[in-house]
Short mmCIF file of C-alpha atoms and ligand atoms in Angstrom, two decimals:
data_model
loop_
_atom_site.label_atom_id
_atom_site.label_comp_id
_atom_site.label_asym_id
_atom_site.label_seq_id
_atom_site.Cartn_x
_atom_site.Cartn_y
_atom_site.Cartn_z
CA MET A 1 -0.11 0.00 0.03
CA LYS A 2 1.28 3.31 -0.51
CA VAL A 3 1.08 6.34 1.98
CA LEU A 4 1.24 9.89 1.95
CA GLN A 5 3.47 11.29 4.62
CA LYS A 6 0.82 13.91 5.72
CA ASN A 7 -2.15 12.23 5.65
CA LYS A 8 -3.73 11.46 9.05
CA PHE A 9 -6.73 9.34 8.50
CA PRO A 10 -7.54 6.18 6.82
CA ILE A 11 -8.56 6.26 3.13
CA VAL A 12 -11.21 4.04 2.03
CA THR A 13 -12.88 3.23 -1.23
CA ILE A 14 -16.80 2.87 -1.21
CA VAL A 15 -18.32 1.28 -4.32
CA ALA A 16 -20.61 -0.42 -6.40
CA VAL A 17 -19.99 -3.23 -9.04
CA SER A 18 -21.62 -5.75 -10.99
CA LYS A 19 -20.35 -9.15 -10.94
CA ASP A 20 -18.41 -8.11 -13.79
CA PHE A 21 -16.91 -4.91 -11.90
CA ILE A 22 -18.51 -2.45 -14.05
CA ILE A 23 -19.44 0.61 -11.93
CA GLY A 24 -21.53 2.82 -14.59
CA ASP A 25 -21.87 3.95 -17.81
CA GLY A 26 -19.81 6.78 -17.83
CA LYS A 27 -22.98 9.33 -17.02
CA LYS A 28 -24.69 7.44 -14.30
CA MET A 29 -24.93 4.59 -12.09
CA LEU A 30 -26.97 1.76 -13.86
CA TRP A 31 -29.09 0.74 -10.71
CA HIS A 32 -31.02 2.54 -7.97
CA LEU A 33 -30.85 0.28 -4.61
CA PRO A 34 -32.12 2.09 -1.70
CA ASN A 35 -30.72 0.06 1.02
CA ASP A 36 -27.24 0.62 -0.67
CA LEU A 37 -28.05 4.57 -0.52
CA LYS A 38 -28.78 3.98 3.00
CA ARG A 39 -25.64 2.08 3.97
CA LEU A 40 -23.43 4.80 1.63
CA LYS A 41 -25.16 7.79 4.14
CA SER A 42 -24.63 6.01 7.27
CA ILE A 43 -20.99 5.14 6.39
CA THR A 44 -20.07 8.30 4.80
CA LEU A 45 -21.80 10.95 6.93
CA GLY A 46 -19.25 13.56 8.64
CA ASN A 47 -16.66 12.58 6.44
CA PRO A 48 -14.72 13.47 3.42
CA LEU A 49 -15.49 12.12 0.34
CA ILE A 50 -12.67 12.57 -2.75
CA MET A 51 -14.78 12.06 -6.71
CA GLY A 52 -13.90 13.07 -10.15
CA ARG A 53 -15.59 15.85 -11.93
CA LYS A 54 -17.58 13.42 -13.84
CA THR A 55 -19.09 11.70 -10.83
CA PHE A 56 -19.75 15.01 -9.47
CA GLU A 57 -21.31 16.10 -12.19
CA SER A 58 -23.68 12.87 -12.25
CA ILE A 59 -24.79 13.33 -8.68
CA GLY A 60 -25.52 17.05 -9.47
CA LYS A 61 -24.82 18.42 -6.18
CA PRO A 62 -22.98 18.57 -3.27
CA LEU A 63 -23.68 15.36 -0.66
CA GLN A 64 -24.61 17.18 2.43
CA GLY A 65 -23.09 16.61 6.03
CA ARG A 66 -19.53 15.60 3.92
CA ALA A 67 -16.50 17.36 2.43
CA ASN A 68 -17.58 16.99 -1.29
CA ILE A 69 -13.68 16.92 -2.58
CA ILE A 70 -13.57 17.12 -6.53
CA LEU A 71 -10.57 16.07 -9.12
CA THR A 72 -10.51 18.44 -12.07
CA ASN A 73 -7.89 19.72 -14.32
CA GLN A 74 -10.00 22.46 -15.26
CA ASN A 75 -10.00 26.48 -13.77
CA ASN A 76 -13.59 27.22 -14.14
CA PHE A 77 -15.03 25.55 -11.11
CA LYS A 78 -15.49 27.71 -7.87
CA ASN A 79 -15.30 26.33 -4.62
CA ASP A 80 -18.17 26.82 -2.12
CA VAL A 81 -17.27 26.45 1.64
CA GLN A 82 -21.01 26.96 2.59
CA LEU A 83 -21.81 24.15 0.48
CA GLU A 84 -18.60 22.16 1.30
CA LYS A 85 -17.45 21.86 -2.43
CA TYR A 86 -14.00 21.99 -3.03
CA PHE A 87 -12.14 21.73 -6.03
CA VAL A 88 -8.31 20.35 -6.39
CA LYS A 89 -6.30 19.60 -9.04
CA SER A 90 -4.31 16.54 -7.86
CA PHE A 91 -5.03 13.29 -5.67
CA GLU A 92 -2.37 14.73 -3.11
CA ASP A 93 -4.14 18.01 -2.97
CA ALA A 94 -7.62 16.49 -2.56
CA VAL A 95 -6.11 14.14 0.57
CA THR A 96 -4.68 17.98 2.20
CA GLN A 97 -8.03 19.20 1.71
CA ALA A 98 -9.73 16.29 3.29
CA ASN A 99 -7.35 16.61 6.24
CA ASN A 100 -7.61 20.14 6.93
CA TRP A 101 -11.81 19.84 6.24
CA ILE A 102 -11.56 17.39 9.36
CA PHE A 103 -9.06 19.41 11.24
CA ASN A 104 -11.32 22.34 11.05
CA LYS A 105 -14.75 21.04 11.38
CA TYR A 106 -14.24 18.40 14.14
CA LYS A 107 -12.43 17.99 17.35
CA LYS A 108 -9.01 16.31 18.03
CA SER A 109 -11.27 13.47 20.09
CA GLU A 110 -13.46 12.89 17.42
CA TYR A 111 -10.12 12.30 14.87
CA ASN A 112 -10.13 8.64 15.74
CA THR A 113 -13.24 8.37 14.35
CA LYS A 114 -13.05 10.00 10.89
CA LYS A 115 -12.11 8.46 7.53
CA ILE A 116 -11.20 9.90 4.00
CA PHE A 117 -13.61 8.13 1.31
CA ILE A 118 -12.65 7.44 -2.21
CA PHE A 119 -16.24 7.96 -3.94
CA GLY A 120 -15.11 7.19 -7.82
CA GLY A 121 -15.59 6.98 -10.86
CA GLY A 122 -13.26 4.88 -12.41
CA GLU A 123 -10.31 7.25 -12.89
CA ILE A 124 -10.22 8.27 -9.24
CA TYR A 125 -10.62 4.47 -8.08
CA LYS A 126 -7.52 3.81 -10.49
CA LEU A 127 -5.33 6.06 -8.81
CA ALA A 128 -6.57 5.84 -5.30
CA LEU A 129 -7.06 2.05 -4.83
CA CYS A 130 -3.42 1.92 -4.01
CA PHE A 131 -3.83 4.20 -1.02
CA CYS A 132 -6.70 2.30 0.57
CA ASN A 133 -6.41 -0.01 3.45
CA LYS A 134 -10.53 -0.87 2.95
CA ILE A 135 -13.03 -1.19 0.43
CA GLU A 136 -16.95 -0.90 1.30
CA LEU A 137 -18.15 -3.04 -1.63
CA THR A 138 -21.40 -3.63 -2.71
CA LEU A 139 -21.83 -6.58 -5.17
CA VAL A 140 -24.88 -6.10 -7.47
CA ASP A 141 -26.02 -9.57 -8.96
CA VAL A 142 -26.03 -8.66 -12.61
CA LYS A 143 -23.62 -8.60 -15.24
CA LEU A 144 -23.34 -5.57 -17.71
CA LYS A 145 -20.45 -6.70 -20.00
CA LYS A 146 -19.78 -2.85 -21.02
CA GLY A 147 -19.20 0.25 -18.94
CA VAL A 148 -16.39 1.93 -16.78
CA LEU A 149 -14.55 -0.63 -15.12
CA PHE A 150 -13.55 -0.81 -11.34
CA PRO A 151 -9.73 -1.67 -11.27
CA HIS A 152 -8.33 -5.08 -10.34
CA ILE A 153 -8.87 -6.45 -6.65
CA ASP A 154 -5.96 -8.72 -6.28
CA GLU A 155 -7.53 -11.03 -3.81
CA LYS A 156 -4.09 -12.43 -2.41
CA LYS A 157 -3.79 -9.05 -0.88
CA TRP A 158 -7.09 -8.67 0.30
CA LYS A 159 -9.55 -10.25 3.28
CA LYS A 160 -12.80 -10.02 2.66
CA ARG A 161 -16.14 -10.24 4.67
CA LEU A 162 -19.93 -10.88 3.40
CA ILE A 163 -21.63 -8.41 5.79
CA GLN A 164 -25.18 -8.82 4.44
CA THR A 165 -27.44 -10.07 1.34
CA ILE A 166 -30.55 -8.17 0.47
CA GLN A 167 -32.78 -10.09 -2.15
CA GLY A 168 -33.94 -8.93 -4.88
CA THR A 169 -37.35 -7.23 -5.81
CA GLU A 170 -39.20 -6.22 -8.93
CA ASN A 171 -37.55 -2.78 -8.64
CA TYR A 172 -33.84 -3.99 -8.08
CA PRO A 173 -31.61 -6.70 -8.46
CA SER A 174 -30.24 -8.77 -5.43
CA HIS A 175 -27.24 -7.23 -4.12
CA SER A 176 -24.74 -7.81 -1.08
CA PHE A 177 -22.45 -5.99 1.01
CA TRP A 178 -18.91 -6.46 1.49
CA VAL A 179 -15.94 -5.29 3.19
CA TYR A 180 -12.60 -5.86 2.29
CA ASN A 181 -9.20 -5.10 4.39
CA ARG A 182 -5.91 -4.88 3.26
CA LYS A 183 -3.73 -8.00 4.63
CA ASN A 184 -0.34 -6.70 5.88
N1 LIG B 201 -20.92 2.22 -8.85
C1 LIG B 201 -20.19 3.01 -8.10
O1 LIG B 201 -20.11 2.75 -6.72
C2 LIG B 201 -20.13 4.74 -8.73
C3 LIG B 201 -19.46 5.60 -8.04
C4 LIG B 201 -18.97 6.80 -8.65
C5 LIG B 201 -19.12 6.74 -10.03
N2 LIG B 201 -19.99 6.22 -10.43
C6 LIG B 201 -19.72 5.94 -11.86
O2 LIG B 201 -18.19 6.16 -12.83
C7 LIG B 201 -18.50 6.67 -13.92
C8 LIG B 201 -17.41 7.81 -14.09
O3 LIG B 201 -16.04 7.59 -14.14
P1 LIG B 201 -15.24 8.11 -14.81
O4 LIG B 201 -13.97 7.43 -14.95
O5 LIG B 201 -15.65 8.36 -16.13
O6 LIG B 201 -15.12 9.50 -14.42
P2 LIG B 201 -14.57 10.10 -13.01
O7 LIG B 201 -13.19 9.25 -12.49
O8 LIG B 201 -15.69 10.33 -12.24
O9 LIG B 201 -14.31 11.44 -13.25
C9 LIG B 201 -13.28 11.74 -14.23
C10 LIG B 201 -12.76 12.82 -14.27
O10 LIG B 201 -11.64 13.62 -12.90
C11 LIG B 201 -10.85 14.35 -13.05
N3 LIG B 201 -9.48 13.43 -13.22
C12 LIG B 201 -9.22 12.64 -13.09
N4 LIG B 201 -8.02 12.23 -12.98
C13 LIG B 201 -7.42 13.73 -12.28
C14 LIG B 201 -6.35 13.76 -11.99
N5 LIG B 201 -4.96 12.73 -11.42
N6 LIG B 201 -6.24 14.96 -11.43
C15 LIG B 201 -7.11 16.30 -11.89
N7 LIG B 201 -8.33 15.85 -11.97
C16 LIG B 201 -8.49 14.52 -12.47
C17 LIG B 201 -11.01 14.89 -14.63
O11 LIG B 201 -11.79 16.05 -14.63
P3 LIG B 201 -11.96 16.89 -15.97
O12 LIG B 201 -12.49 16.11 -16.95
O13 LIG B 201 -12.85 17.93 -15.19
O14 LIG B 201 -10.47 17.45 -16.21
C18 LIG B 201 -11.59 13.56 -15.37
O15 LIG B 201 -12.34 13.80 -16.44
C19 LIG B 201 -19.99 6.90 -13.80
O16 LIG B 201 -21.04 6.57 -14.39
C20 LIG B 201 -20.63 7.01 -12.57
O17 LIG B 201 -21.95 7.25 -12.27
C21 LIG B 201 -20.02 4.62 -10.08
#
């Protein structure tokens, strides 16, 4: 695992993948899973999220109660402190912004509960996975064949644990929640 010297918090990937590790079509997600959205909110609330500009635009607005740290090479985006929306030009700057956001907003006694979440999409997962010691993964019981891929997970390097399985309905497919911890 790679480490950024100045970072003080665990970096965790959160993602939903199909059985063939597709995460979206490039513009949007390909499923609507109410239980997954609830889980995602409860896991990430009060923490900073790092995401790519395309993912941010696909969500359409900053997610409340979290820092929305958006990677872009463009200059025309403006930070909005009220909405907790921050644009950065590199992954290192994103992690620095995430650390500063936690330091400014929370008490020292709360630091040990804080995590930095890698929120996608494909480009950001690809550059950030090597810095993560944990993956919160939702496995959706569909095969999609084409779309944006999650990077390869080398199963030898991770220990995975099943948390819960949700049966599908006529509105959404079956899916399961997994936690991957990086082996030392
Ligand atoms: N299933 C899931 O859990 C999940 C989660 C999140 C997203 N998604 C899906 O993923 C898809 C989008 O993924 P994507 O790979 O196409 O795009 P993305 O990773 O969301 O965003 C890519 C953009 O991020 C910026 N960027 C990337 N690397 C950078 C770097 N090193 N420095 C500065 N900026 C950088 C660039 O923005 P500029 O072009 O502005 O320079 C680039 O175009 C969508 O379909 C979305 O729904 C799925």
